PDB file of C-alpha atoms in Angstrom:
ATOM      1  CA  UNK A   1      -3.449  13.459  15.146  1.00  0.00           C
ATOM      2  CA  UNK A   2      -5.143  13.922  18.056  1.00  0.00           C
ATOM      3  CA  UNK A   3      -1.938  15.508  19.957  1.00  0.00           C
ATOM      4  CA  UNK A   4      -2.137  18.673  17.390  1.00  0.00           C
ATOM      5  CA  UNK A   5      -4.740  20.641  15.510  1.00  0.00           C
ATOM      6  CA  UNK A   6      -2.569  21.068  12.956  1.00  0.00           C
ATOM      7  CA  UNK A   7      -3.997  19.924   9.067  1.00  0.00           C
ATOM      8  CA  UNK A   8      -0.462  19.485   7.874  1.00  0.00           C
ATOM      9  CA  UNK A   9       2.990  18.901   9.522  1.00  0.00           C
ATOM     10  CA  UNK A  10       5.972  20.447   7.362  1.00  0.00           C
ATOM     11  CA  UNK A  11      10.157  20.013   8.339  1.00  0.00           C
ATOM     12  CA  UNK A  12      11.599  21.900   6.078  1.00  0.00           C
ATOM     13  CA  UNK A  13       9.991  21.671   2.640  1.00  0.00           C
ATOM     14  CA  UNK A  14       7.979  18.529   3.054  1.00  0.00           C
ATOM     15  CA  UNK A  15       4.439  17.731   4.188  1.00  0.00           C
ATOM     16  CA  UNK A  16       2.713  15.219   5.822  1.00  0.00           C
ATOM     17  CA  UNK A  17      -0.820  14.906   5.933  1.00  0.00           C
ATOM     18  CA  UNK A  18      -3.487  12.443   7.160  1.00  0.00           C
ATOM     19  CA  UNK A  19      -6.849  11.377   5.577  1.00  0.00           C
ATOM     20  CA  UNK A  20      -8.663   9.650   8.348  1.00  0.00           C
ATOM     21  CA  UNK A  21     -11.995   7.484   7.280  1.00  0.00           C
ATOM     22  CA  UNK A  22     -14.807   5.757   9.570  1.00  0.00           C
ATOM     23  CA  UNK A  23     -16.651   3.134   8.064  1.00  0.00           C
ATOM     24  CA  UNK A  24     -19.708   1.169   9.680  1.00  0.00           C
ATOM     25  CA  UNK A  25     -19.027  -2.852   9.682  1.00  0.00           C
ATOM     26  CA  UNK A  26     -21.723  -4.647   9.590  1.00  0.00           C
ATOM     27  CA  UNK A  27     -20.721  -8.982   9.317  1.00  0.00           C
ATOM     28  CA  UNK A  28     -22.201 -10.836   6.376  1.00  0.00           C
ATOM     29  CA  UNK A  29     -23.509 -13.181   8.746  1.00  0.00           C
ATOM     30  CA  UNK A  30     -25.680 -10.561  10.688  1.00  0.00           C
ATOM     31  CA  UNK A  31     -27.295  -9.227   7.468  1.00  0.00           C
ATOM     32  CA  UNK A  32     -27.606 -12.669   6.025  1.00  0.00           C
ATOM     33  CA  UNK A  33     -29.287 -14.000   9.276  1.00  0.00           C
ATOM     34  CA  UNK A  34     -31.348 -10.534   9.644  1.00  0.00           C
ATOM     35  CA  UNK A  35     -32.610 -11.219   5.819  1.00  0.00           C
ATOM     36  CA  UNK A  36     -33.160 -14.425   6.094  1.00  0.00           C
ATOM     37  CA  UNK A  37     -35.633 -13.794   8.958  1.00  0.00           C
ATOM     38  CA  UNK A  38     -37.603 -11.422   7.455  1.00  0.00           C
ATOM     39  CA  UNK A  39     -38.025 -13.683   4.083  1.00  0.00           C
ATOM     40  CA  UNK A  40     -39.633 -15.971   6.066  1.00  0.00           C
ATOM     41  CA  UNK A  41     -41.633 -13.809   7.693  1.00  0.00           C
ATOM     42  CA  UNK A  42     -43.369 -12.726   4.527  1.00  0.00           C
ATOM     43  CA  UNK A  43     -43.464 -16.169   2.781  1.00  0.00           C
ATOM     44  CA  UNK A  44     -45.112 -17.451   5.888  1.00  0.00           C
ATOM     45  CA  UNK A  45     -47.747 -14.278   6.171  1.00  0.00           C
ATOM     46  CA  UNK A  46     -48.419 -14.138   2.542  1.00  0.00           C
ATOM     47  CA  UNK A  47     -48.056 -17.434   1.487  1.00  0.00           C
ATOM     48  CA  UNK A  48     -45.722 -17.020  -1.780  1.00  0.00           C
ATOM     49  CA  UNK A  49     -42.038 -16.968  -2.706  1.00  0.00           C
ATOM     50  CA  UNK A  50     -39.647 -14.473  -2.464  1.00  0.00           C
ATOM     51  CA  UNK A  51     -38.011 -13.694  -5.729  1.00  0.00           C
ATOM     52  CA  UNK A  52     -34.371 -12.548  -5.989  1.00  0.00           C
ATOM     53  CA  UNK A  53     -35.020  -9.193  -7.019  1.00  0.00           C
ATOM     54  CA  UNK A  54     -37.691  -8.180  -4.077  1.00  0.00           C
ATOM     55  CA  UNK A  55     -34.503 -10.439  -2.059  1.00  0.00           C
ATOM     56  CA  UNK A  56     -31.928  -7.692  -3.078  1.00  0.00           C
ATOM     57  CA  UNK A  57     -34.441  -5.182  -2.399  1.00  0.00           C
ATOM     58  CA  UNK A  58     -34.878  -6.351   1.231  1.00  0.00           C
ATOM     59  CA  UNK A  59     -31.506  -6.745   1.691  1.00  0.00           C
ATOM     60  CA  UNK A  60     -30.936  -3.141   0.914  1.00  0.00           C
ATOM     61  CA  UNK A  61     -33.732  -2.464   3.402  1.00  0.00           C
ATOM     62  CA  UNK A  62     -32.004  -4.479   6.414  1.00  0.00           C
ATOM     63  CA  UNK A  63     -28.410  -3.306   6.100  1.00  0.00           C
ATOM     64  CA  UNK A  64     -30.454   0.370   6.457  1.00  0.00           C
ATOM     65  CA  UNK A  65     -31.798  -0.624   9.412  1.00  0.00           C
ATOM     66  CA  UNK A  66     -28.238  -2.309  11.116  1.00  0.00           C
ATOM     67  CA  UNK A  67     -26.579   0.470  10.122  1.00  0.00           C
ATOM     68  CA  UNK A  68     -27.202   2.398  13.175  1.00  0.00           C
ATOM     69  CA  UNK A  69     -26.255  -0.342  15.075  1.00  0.00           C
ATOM     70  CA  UNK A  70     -23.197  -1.359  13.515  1.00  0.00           C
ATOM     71  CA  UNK A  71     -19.583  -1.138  15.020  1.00  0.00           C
ATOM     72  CA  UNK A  72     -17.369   1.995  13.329  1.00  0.00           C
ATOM     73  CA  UNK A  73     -13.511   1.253  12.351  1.00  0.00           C
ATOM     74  CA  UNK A  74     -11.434   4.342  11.754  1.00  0.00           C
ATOM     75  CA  UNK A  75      -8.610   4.011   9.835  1.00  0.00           C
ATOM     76  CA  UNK A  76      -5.550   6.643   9.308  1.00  0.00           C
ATOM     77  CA  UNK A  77      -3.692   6.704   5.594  1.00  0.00           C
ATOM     78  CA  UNK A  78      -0.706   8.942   5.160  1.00  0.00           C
ATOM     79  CA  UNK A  79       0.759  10.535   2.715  1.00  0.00           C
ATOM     80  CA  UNK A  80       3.989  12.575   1.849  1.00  0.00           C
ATOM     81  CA  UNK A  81       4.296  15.173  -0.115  1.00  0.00           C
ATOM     82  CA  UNK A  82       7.885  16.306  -1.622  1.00  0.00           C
ATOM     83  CA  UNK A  83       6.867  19.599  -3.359  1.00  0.00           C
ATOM     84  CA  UNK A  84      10.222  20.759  -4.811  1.00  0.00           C
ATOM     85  CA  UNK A  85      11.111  17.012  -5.405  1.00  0.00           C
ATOM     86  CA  UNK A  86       7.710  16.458  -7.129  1.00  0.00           C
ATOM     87  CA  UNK A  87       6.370  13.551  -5.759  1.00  0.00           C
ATOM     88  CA  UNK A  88       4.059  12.158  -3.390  1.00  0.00           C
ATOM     89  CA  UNK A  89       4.405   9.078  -1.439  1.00  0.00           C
ATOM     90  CA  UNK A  90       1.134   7.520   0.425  1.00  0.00           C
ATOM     91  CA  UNK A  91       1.544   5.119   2.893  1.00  0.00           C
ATOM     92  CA  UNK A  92      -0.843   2.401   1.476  1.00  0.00           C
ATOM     93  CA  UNK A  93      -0.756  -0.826  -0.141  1.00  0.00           C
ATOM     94  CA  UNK A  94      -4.029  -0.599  -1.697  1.00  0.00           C
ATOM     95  CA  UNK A  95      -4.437   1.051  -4.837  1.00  0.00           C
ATOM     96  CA  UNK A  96      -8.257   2.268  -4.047  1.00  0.00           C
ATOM     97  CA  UNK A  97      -7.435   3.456  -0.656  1.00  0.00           C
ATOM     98  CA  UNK A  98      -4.225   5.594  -2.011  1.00  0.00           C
ATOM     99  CA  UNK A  99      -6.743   7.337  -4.696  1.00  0.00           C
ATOM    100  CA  UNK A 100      -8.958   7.732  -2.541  1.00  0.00           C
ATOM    101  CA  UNK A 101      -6.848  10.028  -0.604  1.00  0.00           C
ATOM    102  CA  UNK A 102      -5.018  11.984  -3.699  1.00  0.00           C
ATOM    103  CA  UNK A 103      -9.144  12.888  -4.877  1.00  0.00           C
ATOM    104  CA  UNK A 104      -9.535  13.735  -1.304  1.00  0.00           C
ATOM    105  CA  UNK A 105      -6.548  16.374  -1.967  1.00  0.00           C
ATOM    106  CA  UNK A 106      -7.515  17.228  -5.219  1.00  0.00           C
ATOM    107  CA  UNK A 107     -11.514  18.264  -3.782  1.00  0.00           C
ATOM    108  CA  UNK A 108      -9.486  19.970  -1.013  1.00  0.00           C
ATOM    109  CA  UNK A 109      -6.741  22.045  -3.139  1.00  0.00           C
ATOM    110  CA  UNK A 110      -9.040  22.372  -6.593  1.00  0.00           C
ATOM    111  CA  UNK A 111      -5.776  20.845  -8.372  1.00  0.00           C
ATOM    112  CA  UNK A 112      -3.544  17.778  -8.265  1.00  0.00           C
ATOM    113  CA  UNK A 113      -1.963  17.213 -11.282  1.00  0.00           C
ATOM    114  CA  UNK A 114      -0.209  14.036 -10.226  1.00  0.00           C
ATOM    115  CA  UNK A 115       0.425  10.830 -12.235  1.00  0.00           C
ATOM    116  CA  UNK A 116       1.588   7.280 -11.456  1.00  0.00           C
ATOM    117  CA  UNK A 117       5.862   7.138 -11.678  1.00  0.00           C
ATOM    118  CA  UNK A 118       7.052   5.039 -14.545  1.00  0.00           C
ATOM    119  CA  UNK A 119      10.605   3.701 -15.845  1.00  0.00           C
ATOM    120  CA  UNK A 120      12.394   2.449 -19.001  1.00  0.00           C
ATOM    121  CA  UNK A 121      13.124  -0.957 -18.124  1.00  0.00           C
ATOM    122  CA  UNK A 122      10.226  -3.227 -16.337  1.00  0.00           C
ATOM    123  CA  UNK A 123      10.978  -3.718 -13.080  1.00  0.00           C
ATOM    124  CA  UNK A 124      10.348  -7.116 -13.223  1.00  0.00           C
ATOM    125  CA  UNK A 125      13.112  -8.159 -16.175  1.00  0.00           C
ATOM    126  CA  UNK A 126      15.417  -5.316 -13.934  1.00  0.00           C
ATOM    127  CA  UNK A 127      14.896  -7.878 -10.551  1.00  0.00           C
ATOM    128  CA  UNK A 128      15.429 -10.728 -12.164  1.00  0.00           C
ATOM    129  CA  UNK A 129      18.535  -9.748 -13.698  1.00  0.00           C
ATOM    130  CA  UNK A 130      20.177  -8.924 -10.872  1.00  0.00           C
ATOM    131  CA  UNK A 131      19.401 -12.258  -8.537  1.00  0.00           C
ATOM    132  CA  UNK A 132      20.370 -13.803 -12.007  1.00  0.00           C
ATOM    133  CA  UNK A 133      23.915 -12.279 -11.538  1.00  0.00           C
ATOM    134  CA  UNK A 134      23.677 -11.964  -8.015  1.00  0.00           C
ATOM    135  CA  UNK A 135      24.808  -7.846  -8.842  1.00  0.00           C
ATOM    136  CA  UNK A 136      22.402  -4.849  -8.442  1.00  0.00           C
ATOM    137  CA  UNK A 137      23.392  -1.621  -8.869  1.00  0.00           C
ATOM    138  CA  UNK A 138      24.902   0.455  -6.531  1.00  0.00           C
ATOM    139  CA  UNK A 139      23.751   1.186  -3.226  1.00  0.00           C
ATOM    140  CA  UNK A 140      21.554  -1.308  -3.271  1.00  0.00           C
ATOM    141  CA  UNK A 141      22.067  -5.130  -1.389  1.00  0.00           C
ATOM    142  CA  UNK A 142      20.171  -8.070  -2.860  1.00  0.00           C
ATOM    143  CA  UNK A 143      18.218  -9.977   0.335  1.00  0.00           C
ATOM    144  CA  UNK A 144      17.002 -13.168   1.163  1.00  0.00           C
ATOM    145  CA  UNK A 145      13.704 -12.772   0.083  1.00  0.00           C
ATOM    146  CA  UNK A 146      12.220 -12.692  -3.230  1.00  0.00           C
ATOM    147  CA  UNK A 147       8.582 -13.643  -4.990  1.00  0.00           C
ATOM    148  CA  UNK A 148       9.288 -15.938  -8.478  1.00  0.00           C
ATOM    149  CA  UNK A 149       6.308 -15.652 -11.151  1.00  0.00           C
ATOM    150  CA  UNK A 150       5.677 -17.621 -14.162  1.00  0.00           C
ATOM    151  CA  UNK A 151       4.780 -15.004 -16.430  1.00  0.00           C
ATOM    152  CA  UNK A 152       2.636 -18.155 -18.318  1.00  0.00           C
ATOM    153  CA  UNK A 153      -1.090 -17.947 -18.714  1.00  0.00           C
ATOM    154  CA  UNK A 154      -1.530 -20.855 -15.970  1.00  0.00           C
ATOM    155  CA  UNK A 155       1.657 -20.075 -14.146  1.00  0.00           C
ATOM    156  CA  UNK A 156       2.593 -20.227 -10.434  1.00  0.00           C
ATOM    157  CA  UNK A 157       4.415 -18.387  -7.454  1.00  0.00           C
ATOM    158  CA  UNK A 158       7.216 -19.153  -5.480  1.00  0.00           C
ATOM    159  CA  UNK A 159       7.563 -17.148  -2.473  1.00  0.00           C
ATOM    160  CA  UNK A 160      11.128 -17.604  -0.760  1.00  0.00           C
ATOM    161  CA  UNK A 161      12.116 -16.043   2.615  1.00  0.00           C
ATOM    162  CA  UNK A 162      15.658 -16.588   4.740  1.00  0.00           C
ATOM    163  CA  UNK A 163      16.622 -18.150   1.358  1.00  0.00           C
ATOM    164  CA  UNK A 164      20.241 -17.789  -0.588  1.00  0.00           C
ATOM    165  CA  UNK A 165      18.772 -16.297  -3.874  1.00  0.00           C
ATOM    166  CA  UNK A 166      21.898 -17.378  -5.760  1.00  0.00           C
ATOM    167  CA  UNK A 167      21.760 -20.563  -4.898  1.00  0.00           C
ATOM    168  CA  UNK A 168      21.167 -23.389  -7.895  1.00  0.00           C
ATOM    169  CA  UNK A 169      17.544 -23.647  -6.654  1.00  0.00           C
ATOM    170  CA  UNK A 170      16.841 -20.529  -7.264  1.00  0.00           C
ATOM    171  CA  UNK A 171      18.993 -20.156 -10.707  1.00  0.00           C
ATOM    172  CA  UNK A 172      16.549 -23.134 -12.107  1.00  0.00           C
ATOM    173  CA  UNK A 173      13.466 -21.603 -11.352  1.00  0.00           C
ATOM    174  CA  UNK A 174      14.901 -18.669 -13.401  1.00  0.00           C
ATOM    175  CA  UNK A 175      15.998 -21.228 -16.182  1.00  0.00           C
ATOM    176  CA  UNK A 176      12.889 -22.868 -16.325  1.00  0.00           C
ATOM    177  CA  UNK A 177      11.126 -19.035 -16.921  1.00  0.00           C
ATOM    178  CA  UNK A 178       9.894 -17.781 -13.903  1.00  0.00           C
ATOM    179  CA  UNK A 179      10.558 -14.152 -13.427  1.00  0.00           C
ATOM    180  CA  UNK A 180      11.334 -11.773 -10.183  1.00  0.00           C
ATOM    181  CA  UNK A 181       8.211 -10.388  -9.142  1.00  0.00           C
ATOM    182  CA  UNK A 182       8.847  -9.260  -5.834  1.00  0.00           C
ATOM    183  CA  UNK A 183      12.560  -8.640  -4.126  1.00  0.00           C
ATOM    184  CA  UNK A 184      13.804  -7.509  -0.580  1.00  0.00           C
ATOM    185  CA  UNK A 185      16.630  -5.289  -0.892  1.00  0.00           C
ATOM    186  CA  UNK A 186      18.795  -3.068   1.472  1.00  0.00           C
ATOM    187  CA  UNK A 187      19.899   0.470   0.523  1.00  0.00           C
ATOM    188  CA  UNK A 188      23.123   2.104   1.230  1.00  0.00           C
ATOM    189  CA  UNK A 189      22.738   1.073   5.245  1.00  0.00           C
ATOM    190  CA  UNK A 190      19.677   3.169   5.792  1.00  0.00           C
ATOM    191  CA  UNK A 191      16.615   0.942   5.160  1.00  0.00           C
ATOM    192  CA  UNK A 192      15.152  -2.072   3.916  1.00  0.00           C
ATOM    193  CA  UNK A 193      12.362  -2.982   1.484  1.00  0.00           C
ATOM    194  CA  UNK A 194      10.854  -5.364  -1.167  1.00  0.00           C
ATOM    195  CA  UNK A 195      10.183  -3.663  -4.428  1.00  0.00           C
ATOM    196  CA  UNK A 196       6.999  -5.294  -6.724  1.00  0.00           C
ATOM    197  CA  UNK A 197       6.986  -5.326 -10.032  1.00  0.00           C
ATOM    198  CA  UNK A 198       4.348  -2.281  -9.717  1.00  0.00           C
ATOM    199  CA  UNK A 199       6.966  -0.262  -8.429  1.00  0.00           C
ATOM    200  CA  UNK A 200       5.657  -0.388  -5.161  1.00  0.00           C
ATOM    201  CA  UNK A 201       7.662   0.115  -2.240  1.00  0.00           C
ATOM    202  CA  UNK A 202       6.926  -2.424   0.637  1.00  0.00           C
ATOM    203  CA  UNK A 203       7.728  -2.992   3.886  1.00  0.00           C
ATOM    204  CA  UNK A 204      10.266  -0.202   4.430  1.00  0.00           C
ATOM    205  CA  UNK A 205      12.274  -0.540   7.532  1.00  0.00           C
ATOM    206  CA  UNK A 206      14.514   2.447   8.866  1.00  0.00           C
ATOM    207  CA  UNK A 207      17.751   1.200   9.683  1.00  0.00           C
ATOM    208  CA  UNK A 208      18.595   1.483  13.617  1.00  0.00           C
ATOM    209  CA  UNK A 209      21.205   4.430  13.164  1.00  0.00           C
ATOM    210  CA  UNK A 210      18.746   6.269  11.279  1.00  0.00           C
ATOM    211  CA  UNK A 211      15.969   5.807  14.168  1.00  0.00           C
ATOM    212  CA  UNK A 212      18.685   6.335  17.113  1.00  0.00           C
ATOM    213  CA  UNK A 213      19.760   9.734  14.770  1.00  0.00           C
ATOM    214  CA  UNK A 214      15.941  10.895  14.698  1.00  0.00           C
ATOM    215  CA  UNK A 215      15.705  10.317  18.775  1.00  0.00           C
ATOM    216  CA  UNK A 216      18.982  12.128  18.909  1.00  0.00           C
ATOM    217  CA  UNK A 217      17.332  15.575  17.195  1.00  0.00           C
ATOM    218  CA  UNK A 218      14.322  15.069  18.320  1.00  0.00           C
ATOM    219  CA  UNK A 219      14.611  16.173  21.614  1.00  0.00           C
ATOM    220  CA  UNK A 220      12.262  15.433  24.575  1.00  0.00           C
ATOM    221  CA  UNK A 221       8.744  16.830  23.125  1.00  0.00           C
ATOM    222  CA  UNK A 222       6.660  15.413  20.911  1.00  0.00           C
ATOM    223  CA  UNK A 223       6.620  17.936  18.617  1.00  0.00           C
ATOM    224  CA  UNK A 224      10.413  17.838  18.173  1.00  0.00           C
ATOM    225  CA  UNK A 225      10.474  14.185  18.204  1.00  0.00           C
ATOM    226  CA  UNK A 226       7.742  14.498  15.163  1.00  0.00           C
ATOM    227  CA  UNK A 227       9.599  16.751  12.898  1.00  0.00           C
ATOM    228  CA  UNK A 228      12.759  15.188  13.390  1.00  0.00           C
ATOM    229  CA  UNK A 229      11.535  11.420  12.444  1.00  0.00           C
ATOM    230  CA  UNK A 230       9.583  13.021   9.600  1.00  0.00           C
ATOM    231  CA  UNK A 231      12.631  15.175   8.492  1.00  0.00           C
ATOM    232  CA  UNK A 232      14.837  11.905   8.718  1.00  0.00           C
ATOM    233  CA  UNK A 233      12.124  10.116   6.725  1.00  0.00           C
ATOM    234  CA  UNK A 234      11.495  12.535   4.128  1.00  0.00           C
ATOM    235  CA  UNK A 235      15.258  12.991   3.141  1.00  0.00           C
ATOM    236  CA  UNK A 236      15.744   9.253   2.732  1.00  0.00           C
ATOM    237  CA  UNK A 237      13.167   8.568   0.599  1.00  0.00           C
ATOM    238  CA  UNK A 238      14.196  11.727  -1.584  1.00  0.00           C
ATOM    239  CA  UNK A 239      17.584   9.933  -1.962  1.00  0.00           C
ATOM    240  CA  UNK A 240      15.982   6.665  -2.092  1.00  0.00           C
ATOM    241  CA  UNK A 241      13.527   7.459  -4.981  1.00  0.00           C
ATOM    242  CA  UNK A 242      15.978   8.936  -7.542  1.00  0.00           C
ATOM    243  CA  UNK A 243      18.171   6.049  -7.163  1.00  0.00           C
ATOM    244  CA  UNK A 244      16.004   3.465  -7.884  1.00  0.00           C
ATOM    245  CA  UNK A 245      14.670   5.348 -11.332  1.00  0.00           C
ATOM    246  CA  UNK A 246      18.352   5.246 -12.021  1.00  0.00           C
ATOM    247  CA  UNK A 247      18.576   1.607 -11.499  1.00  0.00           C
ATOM    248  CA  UNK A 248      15.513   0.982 -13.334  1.00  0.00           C
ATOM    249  CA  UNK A 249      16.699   2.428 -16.080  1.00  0.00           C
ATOM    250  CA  UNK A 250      15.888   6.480 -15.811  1.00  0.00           C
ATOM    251  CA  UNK A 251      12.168   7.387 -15.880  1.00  0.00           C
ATOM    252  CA  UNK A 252       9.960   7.487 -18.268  1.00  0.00           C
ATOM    253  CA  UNK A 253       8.301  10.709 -18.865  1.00  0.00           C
ATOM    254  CA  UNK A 254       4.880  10.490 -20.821  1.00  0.00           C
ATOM    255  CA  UNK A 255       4.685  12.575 -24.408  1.00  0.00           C
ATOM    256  CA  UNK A 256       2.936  15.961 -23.897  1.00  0.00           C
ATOM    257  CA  UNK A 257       4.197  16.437 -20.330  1.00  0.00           C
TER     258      UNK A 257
END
């Protein structure tokens, strides 16, 4: 960041790094108005119509020439990297933007043999299960929060929040089919989260001790304060990882690997 020169922070076996992207935003208004203009412009001068193709063409032409003039957002993914755990965790929840940072790496490094995690038992049937008994496994805490998903071709969502999920309202949706999609959970007092039925880890929330503990270490500089959040982090999620393959069954390791 832009306290450091440093490509990559490290506490102790882990790294964090940073891909940082501008993009130019241009409103679909502006070009559409811009477009628009200059359309009639040349219908008027040449008397004739403007076809869609020679449209597409000029609109190619105008976002070239509001490009220079166009705002520029930057915007900061992270991503950490476990070496002698073997993962990587990037702090994204878009698909696109998350590969667009490991083929970032991989241009960078000339290798990153890396693959998506996956488990034995769907995390879906695994969530629904346990707000069916009200019992997950060990060290972790059902919430109040879940997503419910009829797994039907025309089926709906129920999104719940500050909501008893054993209650009987919630036991008929599961009755009448609907399936956990999503599903806040606590973890052994450390953090919070809602796990998706992509395995994807949202929303995670360090638990005040954890944060006060990281201050604690941390010292008075920023550097210090840096390694020891990151150190903190990193150590979690290694716990927090492993246990959830556990709970989801054991993971599943692809044939040939």
């Amino acid at each position: 960041g832009k306290h450091s020169e440093n490509l990559l922070q490290v506490a102790q076996g882990f790294w964090l790094v940073a891909m940082r992207s501008d993009e130019r935003i241009l409103p679909s208004s502006v070009v559409r108005e811009a477009l628009n203009e200059k359309v009639e412009e040349i219908e008027q001068r040449d008397a004739r119509k403007v076809y869609r193709k020679e449209r597409d063409t000029l609109k190619d032409e105008v976002m070239l020439d509001l490009l220079p003039r166009a705002f520029t957002r930057s915007r900061t993914t992270l991503a950490l990297l476990a070496p002698q755990h073997g993962w990587i965790a990037v702090d994204t929840s878009s698909h696109k933007r998350a590969e667009e940072l490991l083929n970032l790496m991989r241009e960078s490094t000339g290798s990153l043999p890396v693959r998506p995690i996956n488990v034995k038992i769907a995390p879906m049937a695994c969530m629904t299960d346990w707000v069916r008994t009200q019992q997950a496994p060990e060290g972790l805490v059902i919430a109040d929060e879940c997503e419910l998903r009829d797994t039907g071709e025309d089926g709906g969502t129920v999104k719940c929040k500050r909501q008893d999920l054993g209650s009987d309202e919630i036991q008929q949706h599961l009755d009448a089919g609907k399936q956990v999609s999503q599903l806040a959970l606590h973890w052994r007092d450390k953090l919070s989260l809602v796990l998706d039925d992509k395995l994807g880890l949202r929303r995670l929330k360090f638990e005040e001790l954890l944060q006060e503990q990281a201050d604690e270490q941390g010292g008075e500089d920023m550097a210090g304060q840096l390694d020891a959040t990151l150190l903190i982090m990193a150590e979690t999620l290694a716990e927090l990882i492993p246990s959830l393959g556990t709970a989801l069954g054991g993971e599943e390791i692809p044939q040939g690997i």
